[in-house]
Short mmCIF file of the C-alpha atoms (twelve columns), coordinates in Angstrom:
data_MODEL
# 
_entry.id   MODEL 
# 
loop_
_atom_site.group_PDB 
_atom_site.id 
_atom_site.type_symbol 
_atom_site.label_atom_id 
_atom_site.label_alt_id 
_atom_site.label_comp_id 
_atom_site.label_asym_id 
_atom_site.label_seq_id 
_atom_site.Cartn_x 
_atom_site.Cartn_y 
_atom_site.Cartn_z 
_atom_site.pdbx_PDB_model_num 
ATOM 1  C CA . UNK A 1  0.000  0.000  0.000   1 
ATOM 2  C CA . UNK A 2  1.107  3.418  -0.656  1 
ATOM 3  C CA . UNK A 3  0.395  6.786  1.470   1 
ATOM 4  C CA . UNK A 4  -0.532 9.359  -1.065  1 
ATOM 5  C CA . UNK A 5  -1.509 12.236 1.347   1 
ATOM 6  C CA . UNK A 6  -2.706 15.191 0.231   1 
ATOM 7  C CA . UNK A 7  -1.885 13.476 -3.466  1 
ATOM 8  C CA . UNK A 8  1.102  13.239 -5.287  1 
ATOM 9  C CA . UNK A 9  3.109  16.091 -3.256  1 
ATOM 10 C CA . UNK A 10 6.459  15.379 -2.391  1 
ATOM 11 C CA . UNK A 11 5.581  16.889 1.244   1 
ATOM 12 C CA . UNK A 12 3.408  14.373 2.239   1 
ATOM 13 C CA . UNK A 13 5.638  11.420 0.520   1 
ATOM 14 C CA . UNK A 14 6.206  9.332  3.947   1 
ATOM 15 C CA . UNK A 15 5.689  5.813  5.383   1 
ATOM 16 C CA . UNK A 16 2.891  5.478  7.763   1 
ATOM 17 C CA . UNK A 17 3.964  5.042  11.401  1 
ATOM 18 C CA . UNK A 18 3.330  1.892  11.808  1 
ATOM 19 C CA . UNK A 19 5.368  0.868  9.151   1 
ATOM 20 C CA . UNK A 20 2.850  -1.350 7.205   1 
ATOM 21 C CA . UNK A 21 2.512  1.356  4.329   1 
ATOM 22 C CA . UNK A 22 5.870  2.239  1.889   1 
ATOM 23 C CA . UNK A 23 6.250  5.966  1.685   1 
ATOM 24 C CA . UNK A 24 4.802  7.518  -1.803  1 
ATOM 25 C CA . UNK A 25 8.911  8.447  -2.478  1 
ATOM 26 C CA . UNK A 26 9.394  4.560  -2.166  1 
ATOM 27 C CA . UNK A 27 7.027  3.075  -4.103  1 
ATOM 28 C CA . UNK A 28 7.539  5.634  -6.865  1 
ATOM 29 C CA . UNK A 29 10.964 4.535  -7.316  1 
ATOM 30 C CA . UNK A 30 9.633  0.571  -7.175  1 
ATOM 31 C CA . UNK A 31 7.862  1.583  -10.892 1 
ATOM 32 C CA . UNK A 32 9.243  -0.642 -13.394 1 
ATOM 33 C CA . UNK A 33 7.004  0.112  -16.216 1 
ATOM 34 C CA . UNK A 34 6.767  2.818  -18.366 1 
ATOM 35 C CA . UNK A 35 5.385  6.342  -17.220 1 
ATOM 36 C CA . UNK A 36 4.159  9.295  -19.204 1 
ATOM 37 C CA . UNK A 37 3.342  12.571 -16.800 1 
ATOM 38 C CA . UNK A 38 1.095  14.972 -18.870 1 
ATOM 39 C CA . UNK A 39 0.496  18.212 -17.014 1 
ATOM 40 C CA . UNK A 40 -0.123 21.743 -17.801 1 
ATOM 41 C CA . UNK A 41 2.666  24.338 -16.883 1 
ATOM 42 C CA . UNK A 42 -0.471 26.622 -16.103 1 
ATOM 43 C CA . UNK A 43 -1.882 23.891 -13.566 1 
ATOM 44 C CA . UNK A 44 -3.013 25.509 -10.304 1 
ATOM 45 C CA . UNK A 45 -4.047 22.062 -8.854  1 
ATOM 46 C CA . UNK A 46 -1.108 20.265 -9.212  1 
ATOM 47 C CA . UNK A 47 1.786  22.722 -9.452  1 
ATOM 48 C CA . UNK A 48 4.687  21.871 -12.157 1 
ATOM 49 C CA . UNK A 49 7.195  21.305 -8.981  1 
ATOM 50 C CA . UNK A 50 5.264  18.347 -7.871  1 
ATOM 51 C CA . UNK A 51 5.371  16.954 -11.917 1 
ATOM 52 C CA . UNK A 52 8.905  17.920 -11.489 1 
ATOM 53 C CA . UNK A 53 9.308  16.010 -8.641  1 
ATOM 54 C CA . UNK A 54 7.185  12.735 -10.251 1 
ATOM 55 C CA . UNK A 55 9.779  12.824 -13.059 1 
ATOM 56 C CA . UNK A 56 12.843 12.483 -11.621 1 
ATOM 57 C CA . UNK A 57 11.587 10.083 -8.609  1 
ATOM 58 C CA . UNK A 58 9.962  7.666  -11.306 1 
ATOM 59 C CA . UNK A 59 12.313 5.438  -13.473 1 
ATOM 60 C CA . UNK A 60 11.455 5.261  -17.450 1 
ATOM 61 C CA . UNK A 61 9.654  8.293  -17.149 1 
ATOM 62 C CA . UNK A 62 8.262  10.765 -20.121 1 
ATOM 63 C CA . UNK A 63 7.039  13.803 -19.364 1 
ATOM 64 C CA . UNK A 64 4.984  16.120 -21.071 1 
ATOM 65 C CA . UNK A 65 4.682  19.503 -19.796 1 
ATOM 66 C CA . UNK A 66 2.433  21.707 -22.426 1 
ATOM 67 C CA . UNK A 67 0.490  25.009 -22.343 1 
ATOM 68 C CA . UNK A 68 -2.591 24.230 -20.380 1 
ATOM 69 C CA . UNK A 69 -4.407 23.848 -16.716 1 
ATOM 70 C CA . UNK A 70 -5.440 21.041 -14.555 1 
ATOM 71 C CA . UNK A 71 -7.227 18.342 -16.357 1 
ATOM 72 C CA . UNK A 72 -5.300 18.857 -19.922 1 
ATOM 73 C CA . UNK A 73 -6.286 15.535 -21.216 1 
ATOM 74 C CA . UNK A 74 -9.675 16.576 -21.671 1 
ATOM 75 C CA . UNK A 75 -8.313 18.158 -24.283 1 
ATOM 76 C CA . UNK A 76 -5.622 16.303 -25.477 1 
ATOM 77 C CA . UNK A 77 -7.344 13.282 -25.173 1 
ATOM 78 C CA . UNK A 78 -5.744 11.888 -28.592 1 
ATOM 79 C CA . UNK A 79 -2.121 12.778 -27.760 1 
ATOM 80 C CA . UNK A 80 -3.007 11.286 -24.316 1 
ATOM 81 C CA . UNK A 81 -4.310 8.106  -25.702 1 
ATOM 82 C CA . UNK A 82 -1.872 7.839  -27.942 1 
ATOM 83 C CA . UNK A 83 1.277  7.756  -25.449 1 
ATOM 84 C CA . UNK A 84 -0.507 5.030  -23.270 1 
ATOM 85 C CA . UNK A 85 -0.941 2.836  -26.192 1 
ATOM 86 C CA . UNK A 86 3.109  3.334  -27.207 1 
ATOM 87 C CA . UNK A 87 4.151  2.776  -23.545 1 
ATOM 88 C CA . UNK A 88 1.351  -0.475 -23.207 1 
ATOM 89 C CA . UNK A 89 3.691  -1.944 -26.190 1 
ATOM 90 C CA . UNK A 90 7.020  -1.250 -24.403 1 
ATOM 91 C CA . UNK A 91 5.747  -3.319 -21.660 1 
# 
């Protein structure tokens, strides 16, 4: 199981107390598949540090930082599709 306080920011990336839970840090460096990150640099969810952060904590990871706000595969939705498919085959 993974802790994912407050989502995916790095502040909250910690193992439970008990130990029975891997910090989100952890278990984001466990990935072994590949991982796109799509996010828009005009996000004020889910600020570009945190995709920053994602990117060089996961292994094998793309990123794709484009003009946009929170939720940009709404509209990229082909582009988005697209990637999973290519990194599904890589698997």
């Amino acid at each position: 199981a993974v802790d994912c306080q407050q989502g995916l920011s790095p502040l909250y990336a910690r193992p439970s107390k008990d130990g029975s839970e891997l910090s989100a840090e952890t278990a984001y460096k466990q990935i072994n598949v590949p991982v796109a990150l799509w996010y828009g640099r005009q996000d004020s969810t889910v600020p570009l540090k945190t995709a920053e952060w994602l990117r060089d904590t996961i292994p094998n990871t793309t990123e794709h930082f484009i003009d946009g706000t929170h939720a940009l595969y709404l509209y990229n939705a082909e582009a988005v599709i697209d990637d999973l498919v290519e990194k599904m085959t890589q698997t």
